[in-house]
PDB file of C-alpha atoms in Angstrom:
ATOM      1  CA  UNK A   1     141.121 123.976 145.276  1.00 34.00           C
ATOM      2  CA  UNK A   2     141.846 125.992 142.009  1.00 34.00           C
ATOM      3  CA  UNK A   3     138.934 125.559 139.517  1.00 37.00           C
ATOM      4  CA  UNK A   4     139.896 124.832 135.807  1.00 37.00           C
ATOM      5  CA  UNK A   5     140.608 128.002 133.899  1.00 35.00           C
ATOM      6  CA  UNK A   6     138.926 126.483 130.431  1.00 41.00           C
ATOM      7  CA  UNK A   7     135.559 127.259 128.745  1.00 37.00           C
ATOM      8  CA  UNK A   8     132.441 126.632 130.454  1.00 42.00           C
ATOM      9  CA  UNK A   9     130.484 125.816 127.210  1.00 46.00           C
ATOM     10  CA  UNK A  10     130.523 122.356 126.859  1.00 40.00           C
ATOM     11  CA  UNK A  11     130.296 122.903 123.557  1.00 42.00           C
ATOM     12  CA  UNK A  12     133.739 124.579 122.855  1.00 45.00           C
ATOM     13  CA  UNK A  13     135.214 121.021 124.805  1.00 40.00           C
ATOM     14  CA  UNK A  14     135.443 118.197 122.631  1.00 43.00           C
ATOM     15  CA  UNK A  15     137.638 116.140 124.738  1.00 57.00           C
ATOM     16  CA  UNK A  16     136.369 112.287 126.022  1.00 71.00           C
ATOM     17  CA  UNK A  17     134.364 111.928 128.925  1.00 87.00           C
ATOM     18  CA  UNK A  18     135.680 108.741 129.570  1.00 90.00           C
ATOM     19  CA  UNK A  19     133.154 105.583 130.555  1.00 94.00           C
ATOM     20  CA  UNK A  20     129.781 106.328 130.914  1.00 96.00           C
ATOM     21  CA  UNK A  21     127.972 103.686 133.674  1.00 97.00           C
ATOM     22  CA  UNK A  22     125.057 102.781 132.376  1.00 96.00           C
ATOM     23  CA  UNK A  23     124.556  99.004 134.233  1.00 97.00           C
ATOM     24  CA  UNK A  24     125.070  96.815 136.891  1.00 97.00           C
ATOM     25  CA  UNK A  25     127.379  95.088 134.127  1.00 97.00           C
ATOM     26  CA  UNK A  26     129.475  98.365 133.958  1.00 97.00           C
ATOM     27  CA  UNK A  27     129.536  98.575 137.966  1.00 98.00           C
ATOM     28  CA  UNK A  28     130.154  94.916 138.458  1.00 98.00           C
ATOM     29  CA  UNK A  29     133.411  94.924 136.063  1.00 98.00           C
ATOM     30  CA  UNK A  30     134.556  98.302 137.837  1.00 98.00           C
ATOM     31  CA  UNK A  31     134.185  96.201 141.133  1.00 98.00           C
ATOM     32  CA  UNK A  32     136.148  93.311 140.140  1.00 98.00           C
ATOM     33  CA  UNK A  33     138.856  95.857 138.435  1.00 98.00           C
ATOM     34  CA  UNK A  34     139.485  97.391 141.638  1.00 98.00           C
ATOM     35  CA  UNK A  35     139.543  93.951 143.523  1.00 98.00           C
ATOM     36  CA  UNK A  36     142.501  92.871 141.294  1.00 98.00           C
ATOM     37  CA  UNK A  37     144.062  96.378 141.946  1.00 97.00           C
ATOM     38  CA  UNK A  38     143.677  96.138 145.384  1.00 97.00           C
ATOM     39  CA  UNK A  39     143.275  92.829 147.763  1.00 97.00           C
ATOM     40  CA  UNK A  40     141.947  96.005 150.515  1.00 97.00           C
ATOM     41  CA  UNK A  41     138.768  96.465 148.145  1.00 98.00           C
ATOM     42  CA  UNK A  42     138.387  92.292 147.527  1.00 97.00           C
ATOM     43  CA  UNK A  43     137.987  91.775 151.280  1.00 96.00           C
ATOM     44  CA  UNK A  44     135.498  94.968 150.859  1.00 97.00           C
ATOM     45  CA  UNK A  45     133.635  92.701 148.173  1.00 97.00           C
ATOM     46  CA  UNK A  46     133.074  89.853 150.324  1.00 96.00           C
ATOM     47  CA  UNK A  47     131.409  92.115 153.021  1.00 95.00           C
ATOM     48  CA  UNK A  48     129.136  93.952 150.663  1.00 95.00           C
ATOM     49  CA  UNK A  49     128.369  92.157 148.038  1.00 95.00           C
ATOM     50  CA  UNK A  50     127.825  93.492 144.864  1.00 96.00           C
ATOM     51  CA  UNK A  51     127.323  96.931 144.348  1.00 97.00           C
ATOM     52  CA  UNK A  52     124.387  98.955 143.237  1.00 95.00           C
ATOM     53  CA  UNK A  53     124.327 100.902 139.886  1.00 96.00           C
ATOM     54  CA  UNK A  54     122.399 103.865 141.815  1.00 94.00           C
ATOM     55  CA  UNK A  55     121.998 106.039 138.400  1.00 96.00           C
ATOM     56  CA  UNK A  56     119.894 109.094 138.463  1.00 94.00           C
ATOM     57  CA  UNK A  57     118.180 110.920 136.397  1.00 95.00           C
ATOM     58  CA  UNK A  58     119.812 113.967 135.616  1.00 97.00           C
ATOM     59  CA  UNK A  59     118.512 117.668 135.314  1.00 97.00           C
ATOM     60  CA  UNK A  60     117.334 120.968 137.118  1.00 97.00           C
ATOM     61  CA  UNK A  61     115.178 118.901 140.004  1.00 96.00           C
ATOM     62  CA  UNK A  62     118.217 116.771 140.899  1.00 95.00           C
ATOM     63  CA  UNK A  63     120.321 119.217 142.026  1.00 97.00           C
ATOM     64  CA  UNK A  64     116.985 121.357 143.835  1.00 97.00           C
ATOM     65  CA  UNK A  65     117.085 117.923 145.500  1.00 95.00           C
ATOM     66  CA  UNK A  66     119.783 118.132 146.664  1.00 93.00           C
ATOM     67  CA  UNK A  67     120.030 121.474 148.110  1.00 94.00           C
ATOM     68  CA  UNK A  68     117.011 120.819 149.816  1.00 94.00           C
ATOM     69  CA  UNK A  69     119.247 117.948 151.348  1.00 91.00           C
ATOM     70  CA  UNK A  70     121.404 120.428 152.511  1.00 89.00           C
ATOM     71  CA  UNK A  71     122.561 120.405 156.182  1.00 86.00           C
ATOM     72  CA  UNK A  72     119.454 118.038 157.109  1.00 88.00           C
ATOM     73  CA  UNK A  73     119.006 114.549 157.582  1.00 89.00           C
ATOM     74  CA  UNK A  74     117.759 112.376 155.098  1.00 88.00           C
ATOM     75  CA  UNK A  75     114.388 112.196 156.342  1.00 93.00           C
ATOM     76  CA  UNK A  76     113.953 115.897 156.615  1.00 94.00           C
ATOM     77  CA  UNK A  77     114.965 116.120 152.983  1.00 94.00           C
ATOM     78  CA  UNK A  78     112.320 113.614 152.028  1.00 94.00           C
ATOM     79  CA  UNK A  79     109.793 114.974 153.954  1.00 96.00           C
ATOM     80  CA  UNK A  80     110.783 118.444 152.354  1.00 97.00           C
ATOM     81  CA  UNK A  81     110.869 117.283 148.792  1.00 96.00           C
ATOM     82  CA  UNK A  82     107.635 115.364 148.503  1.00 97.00           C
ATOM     83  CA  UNK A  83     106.305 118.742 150.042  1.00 97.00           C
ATOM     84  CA  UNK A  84     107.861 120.142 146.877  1.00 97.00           C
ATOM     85  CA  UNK A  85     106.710 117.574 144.703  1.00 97.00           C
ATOM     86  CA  UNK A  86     103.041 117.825 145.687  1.00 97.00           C
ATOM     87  CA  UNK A  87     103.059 121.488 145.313  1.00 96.00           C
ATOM     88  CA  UNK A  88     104.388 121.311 141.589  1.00 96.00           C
ATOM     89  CA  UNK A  89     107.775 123.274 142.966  1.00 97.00           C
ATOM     90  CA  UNK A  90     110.663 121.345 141.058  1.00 96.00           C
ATOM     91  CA  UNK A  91     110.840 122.732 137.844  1.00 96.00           C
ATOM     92  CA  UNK A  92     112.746 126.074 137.265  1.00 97.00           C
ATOM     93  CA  UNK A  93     109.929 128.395 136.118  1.00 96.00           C
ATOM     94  CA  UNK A  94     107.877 127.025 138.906  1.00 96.00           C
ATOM     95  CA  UNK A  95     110.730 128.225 141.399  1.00 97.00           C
ATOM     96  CA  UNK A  96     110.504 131.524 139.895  1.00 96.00           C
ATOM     97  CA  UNK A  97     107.256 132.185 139.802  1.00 96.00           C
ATOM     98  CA  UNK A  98     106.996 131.136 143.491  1.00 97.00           C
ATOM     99  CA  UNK A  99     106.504 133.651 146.220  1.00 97.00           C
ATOM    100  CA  UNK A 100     108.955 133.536 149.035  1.00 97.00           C
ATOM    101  CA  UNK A 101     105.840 132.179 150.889  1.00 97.00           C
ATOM    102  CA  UNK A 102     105.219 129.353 148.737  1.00 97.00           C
ATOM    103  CA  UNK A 103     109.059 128.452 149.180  1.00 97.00           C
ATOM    104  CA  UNK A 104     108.599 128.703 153.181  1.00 97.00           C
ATOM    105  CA  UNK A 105     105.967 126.692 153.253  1.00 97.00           C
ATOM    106  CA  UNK A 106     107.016 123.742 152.453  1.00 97.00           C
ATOM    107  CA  UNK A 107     110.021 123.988 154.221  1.00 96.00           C
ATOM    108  CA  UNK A 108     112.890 125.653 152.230  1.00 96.00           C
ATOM    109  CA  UNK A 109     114.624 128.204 154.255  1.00 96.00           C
ATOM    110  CA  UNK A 110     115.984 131.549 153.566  1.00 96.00           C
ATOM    111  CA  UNK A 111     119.282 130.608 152.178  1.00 96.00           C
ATOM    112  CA  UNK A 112     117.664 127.018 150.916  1.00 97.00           C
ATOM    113  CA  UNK A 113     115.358 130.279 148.779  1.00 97.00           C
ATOM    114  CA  UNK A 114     118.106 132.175 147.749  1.00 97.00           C
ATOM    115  CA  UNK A 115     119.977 128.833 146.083  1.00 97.00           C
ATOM    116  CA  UNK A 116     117.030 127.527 144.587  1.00 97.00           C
ATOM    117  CA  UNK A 117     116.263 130.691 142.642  1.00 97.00           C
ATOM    118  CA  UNK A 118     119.647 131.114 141.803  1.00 97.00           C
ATOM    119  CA  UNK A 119     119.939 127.845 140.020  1.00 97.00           C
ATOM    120  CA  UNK A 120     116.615 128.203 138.395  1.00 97.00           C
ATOM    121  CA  UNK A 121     118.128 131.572 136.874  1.00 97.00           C
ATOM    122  CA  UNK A 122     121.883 129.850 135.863  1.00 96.00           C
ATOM    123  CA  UNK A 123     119.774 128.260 132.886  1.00 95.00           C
ATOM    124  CA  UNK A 124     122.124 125.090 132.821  1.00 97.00           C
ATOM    125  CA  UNK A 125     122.177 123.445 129.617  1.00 97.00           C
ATOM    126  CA  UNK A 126     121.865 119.850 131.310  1.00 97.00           C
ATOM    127  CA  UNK A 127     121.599 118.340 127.994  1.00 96.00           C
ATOM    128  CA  UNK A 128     125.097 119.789 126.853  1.00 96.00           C
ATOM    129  CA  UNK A 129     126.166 118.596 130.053  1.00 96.00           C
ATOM    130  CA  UNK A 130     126.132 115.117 129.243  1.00 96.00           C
ATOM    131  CA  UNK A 131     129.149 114.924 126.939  1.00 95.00           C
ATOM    132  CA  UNK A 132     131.109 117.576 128.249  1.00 96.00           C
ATOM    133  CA  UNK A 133     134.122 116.650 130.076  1.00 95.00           C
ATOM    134  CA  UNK A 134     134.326 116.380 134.243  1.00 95.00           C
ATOM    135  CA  UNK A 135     136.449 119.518 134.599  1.00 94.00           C
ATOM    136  CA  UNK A 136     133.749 121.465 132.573  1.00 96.00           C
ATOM    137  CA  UNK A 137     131.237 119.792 134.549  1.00 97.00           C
ATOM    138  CA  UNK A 138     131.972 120.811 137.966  1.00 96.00           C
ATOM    139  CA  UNK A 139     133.302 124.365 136.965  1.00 96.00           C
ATOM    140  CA  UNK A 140     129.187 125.336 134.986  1.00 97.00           C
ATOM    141  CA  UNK A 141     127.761 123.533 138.597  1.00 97.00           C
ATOM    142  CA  UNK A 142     129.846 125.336 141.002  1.00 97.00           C
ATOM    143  CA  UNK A 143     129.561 128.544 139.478  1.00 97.00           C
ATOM    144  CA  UNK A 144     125.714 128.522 140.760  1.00 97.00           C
ATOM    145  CA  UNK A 145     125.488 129.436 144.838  1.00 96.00           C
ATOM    146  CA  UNK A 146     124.438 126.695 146.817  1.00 94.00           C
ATOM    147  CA  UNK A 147     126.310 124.422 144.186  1.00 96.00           C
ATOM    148  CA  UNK A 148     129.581 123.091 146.069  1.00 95.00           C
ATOM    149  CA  UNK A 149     132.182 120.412 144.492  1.00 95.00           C
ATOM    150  CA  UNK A 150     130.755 117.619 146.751  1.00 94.00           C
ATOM    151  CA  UNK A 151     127.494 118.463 144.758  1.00 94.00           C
ATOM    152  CA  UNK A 152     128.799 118.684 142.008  1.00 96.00           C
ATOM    153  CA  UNK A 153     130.772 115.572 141.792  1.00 96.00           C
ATOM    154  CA  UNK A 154     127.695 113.298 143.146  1.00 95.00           C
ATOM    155  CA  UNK A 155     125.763 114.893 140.117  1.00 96.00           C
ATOM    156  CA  UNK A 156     128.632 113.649 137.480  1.00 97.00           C
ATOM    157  CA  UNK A 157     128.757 110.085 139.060  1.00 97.00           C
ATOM    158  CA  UNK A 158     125.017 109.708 139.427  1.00 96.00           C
ATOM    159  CA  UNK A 159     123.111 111.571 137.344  1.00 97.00           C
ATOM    160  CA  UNK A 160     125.543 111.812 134.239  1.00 97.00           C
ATOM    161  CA  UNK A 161     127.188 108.211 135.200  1.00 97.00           C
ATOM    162  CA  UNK A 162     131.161 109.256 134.980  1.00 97.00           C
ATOM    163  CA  UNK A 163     133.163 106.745 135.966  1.00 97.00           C
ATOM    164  CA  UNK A 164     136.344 108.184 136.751  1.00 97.00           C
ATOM    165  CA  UNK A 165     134.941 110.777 139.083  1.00 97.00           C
ATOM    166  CA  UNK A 166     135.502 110.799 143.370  1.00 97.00           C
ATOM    167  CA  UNK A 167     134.223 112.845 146.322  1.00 96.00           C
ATOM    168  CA  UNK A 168     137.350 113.152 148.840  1.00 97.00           C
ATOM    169  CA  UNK A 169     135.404 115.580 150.788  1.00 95.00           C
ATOM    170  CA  UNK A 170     132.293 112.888 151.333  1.00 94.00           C
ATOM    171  CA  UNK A 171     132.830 112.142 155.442  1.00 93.00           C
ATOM    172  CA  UNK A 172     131.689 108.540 154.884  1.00 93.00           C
ATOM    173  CA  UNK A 173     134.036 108.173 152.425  1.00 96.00           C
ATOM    174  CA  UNK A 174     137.286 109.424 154.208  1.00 96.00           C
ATOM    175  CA  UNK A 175     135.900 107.556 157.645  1.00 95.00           C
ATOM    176  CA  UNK A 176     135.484 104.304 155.060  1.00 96.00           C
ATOM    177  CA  UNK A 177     139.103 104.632 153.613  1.00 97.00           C
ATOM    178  CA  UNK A 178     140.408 105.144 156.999  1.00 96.00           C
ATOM    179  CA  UNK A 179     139.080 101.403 158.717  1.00 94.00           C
ATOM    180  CA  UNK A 180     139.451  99.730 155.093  1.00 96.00           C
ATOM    181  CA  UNK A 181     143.231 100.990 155.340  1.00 96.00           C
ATOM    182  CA  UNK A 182     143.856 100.404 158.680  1.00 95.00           C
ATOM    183  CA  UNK A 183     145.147 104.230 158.666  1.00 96.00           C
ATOM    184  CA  UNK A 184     145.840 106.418 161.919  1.00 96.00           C
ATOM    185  CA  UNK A 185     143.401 109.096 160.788  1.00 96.00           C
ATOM    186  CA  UNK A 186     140.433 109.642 158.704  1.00 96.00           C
ATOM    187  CA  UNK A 187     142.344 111.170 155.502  1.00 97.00           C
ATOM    188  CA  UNK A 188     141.692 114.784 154.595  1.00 97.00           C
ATOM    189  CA  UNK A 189     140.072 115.730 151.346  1.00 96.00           C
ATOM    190  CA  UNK A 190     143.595 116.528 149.608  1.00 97.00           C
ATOM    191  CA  UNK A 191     144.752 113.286 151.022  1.00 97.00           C
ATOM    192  CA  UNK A 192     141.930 110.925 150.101  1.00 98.00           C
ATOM    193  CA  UNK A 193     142.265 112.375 146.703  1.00 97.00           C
ATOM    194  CA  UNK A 194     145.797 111.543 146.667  1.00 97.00           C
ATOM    195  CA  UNK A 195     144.761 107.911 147.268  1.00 97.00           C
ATOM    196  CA  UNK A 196     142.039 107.872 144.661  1.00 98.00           C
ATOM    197  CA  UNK A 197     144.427 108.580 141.877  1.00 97.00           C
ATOM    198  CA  UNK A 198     145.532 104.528 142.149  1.00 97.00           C
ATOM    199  CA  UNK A 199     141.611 103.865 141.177  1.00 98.00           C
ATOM    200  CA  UNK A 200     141.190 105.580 138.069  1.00 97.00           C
ATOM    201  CA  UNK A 201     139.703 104.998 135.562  1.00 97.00           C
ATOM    202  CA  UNK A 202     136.868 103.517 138.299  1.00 98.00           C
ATOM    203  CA  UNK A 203     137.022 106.196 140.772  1.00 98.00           C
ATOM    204  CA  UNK A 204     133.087 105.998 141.094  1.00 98.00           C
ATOM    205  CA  UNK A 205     132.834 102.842 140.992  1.00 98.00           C
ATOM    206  CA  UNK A 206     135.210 102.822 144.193  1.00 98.00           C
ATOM    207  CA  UNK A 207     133.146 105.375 145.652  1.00 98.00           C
ATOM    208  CA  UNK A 208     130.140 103.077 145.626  1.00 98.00           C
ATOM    209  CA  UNK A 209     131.917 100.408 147.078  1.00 98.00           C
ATOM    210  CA  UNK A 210     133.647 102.565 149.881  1.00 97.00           C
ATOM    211  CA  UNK A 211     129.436 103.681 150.545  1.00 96.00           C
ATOM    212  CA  UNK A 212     129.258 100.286 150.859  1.00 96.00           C
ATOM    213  CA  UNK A 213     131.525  99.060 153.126  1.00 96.00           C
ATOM    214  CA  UNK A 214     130.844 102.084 155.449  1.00 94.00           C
ATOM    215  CA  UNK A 215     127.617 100.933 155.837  1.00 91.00           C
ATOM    216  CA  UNK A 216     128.730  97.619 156.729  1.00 91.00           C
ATOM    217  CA  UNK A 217     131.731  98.715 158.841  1.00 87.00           C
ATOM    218  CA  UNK A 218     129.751 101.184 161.054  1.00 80.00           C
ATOM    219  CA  UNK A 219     126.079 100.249 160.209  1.00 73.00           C
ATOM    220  CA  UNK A 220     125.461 103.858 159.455  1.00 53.00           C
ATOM    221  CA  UNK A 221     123.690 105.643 156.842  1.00 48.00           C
ATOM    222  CA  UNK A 222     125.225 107.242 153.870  1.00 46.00           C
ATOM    223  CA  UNK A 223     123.872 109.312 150.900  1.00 47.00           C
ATOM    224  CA  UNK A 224     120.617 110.114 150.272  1.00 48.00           C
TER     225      UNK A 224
END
């Protein structure tokens, strides 16, 4: 995937963001948008019920979170990040004023170090973030090691509450649009995002309820 060759000073883009989710109004009439669209994502409905608004705060300690999420299960991550929490370790300055010790000890690894430090040092503007565009979005997140598109896509939908964005690579997502479907194979990334062109401007909103129905469909867990 080619990143967007544009600015990554949200201030030099003063193009729309699009819808902003703010309720469980906003998610509810994204829900029953797609349902018209698509009698697949109706059925969904009726399995799941309705969907929840799952907004975030945004800001440095969101994405920390989830890095520390990284390549663990959920309840390693929590375990991890109240760890971090009780030791004052969320904040940027705290992260670099940290020893490597402090960092191991409650439980970041090497590489989990490395990526923690190196966001603390990007010096995001997160408040500039919110009204810049998607494509500026991801490319200021992704720029920052440890900071992938899957990341950085989660962070748009729930911490800045885009409606229009998707996460094709998101397993539960592809395994979700391959039973809802009925198709031979769980779509690849490319593929999936392909498909999610049809649910604009709700991509997100589709998201949530794909989360959904995976969870009903194979009584799984999804996202932390």
């Amino acid at each position: 995937m080619l990143e967007p060759t544009k600015p990554t000073n949200p201030a030099e883009m003063p193009q729309s963001i699009g819808r902003v989710i703010t309720s469980d109004d906003c998610v509810a009439e994204g829900a029953a948008w797609l349902a018209s669209a698509e009698p697949r994502f109706a059925h969904a409905l009726t399995l799941t019920g309705p969907l929840p608004l799952r907004l975030k705060s945004d800001g440095f300690d969101q994405l920390l979170s989830a890095i520390v999420s990284q390549q663990v299960s959920v309840a390693s991550a929590n375990a991890i990040w109240k760890r971090m929490q009780e030791a004052r370790l969320t904040g940027p300055r705290k992260i670099m004023w940290a020893s490597d010790d402090d960092l191991r000890a409650v439980g970041l690894s090497r590489q989990k170090i490395r990526y923690a430090r190196a966001l603390a040092e990007a010096r995001i503007d997160f408040k500039a973030l919110r009204d810049a565009p998607n494509d500026v979005v991801m490319t200021t997140l992704t720029q920052v090691p440890g900071i992938g598109v899957w990341t950085a896509e989660i962070y748009a939908m729930f911490s800045l509450g885009r409606a229009d964005v998707f996460a094709p690579g998101d397993l539960a997502l592809q395994e979700a649009a391959r039973v809802l479907f009925d198709l031979d194979a769980r779509p690849k990334e490319r593929d999936l995002r392909d498909m999610a062109h049809a649910w604009s401007p709700w991509r997100s909103v589709a998201a949530r309820l794909l989360w959904a129905y995976y969870r009903v469909a194979k009584d799984r867990e999804g996202i932390r």
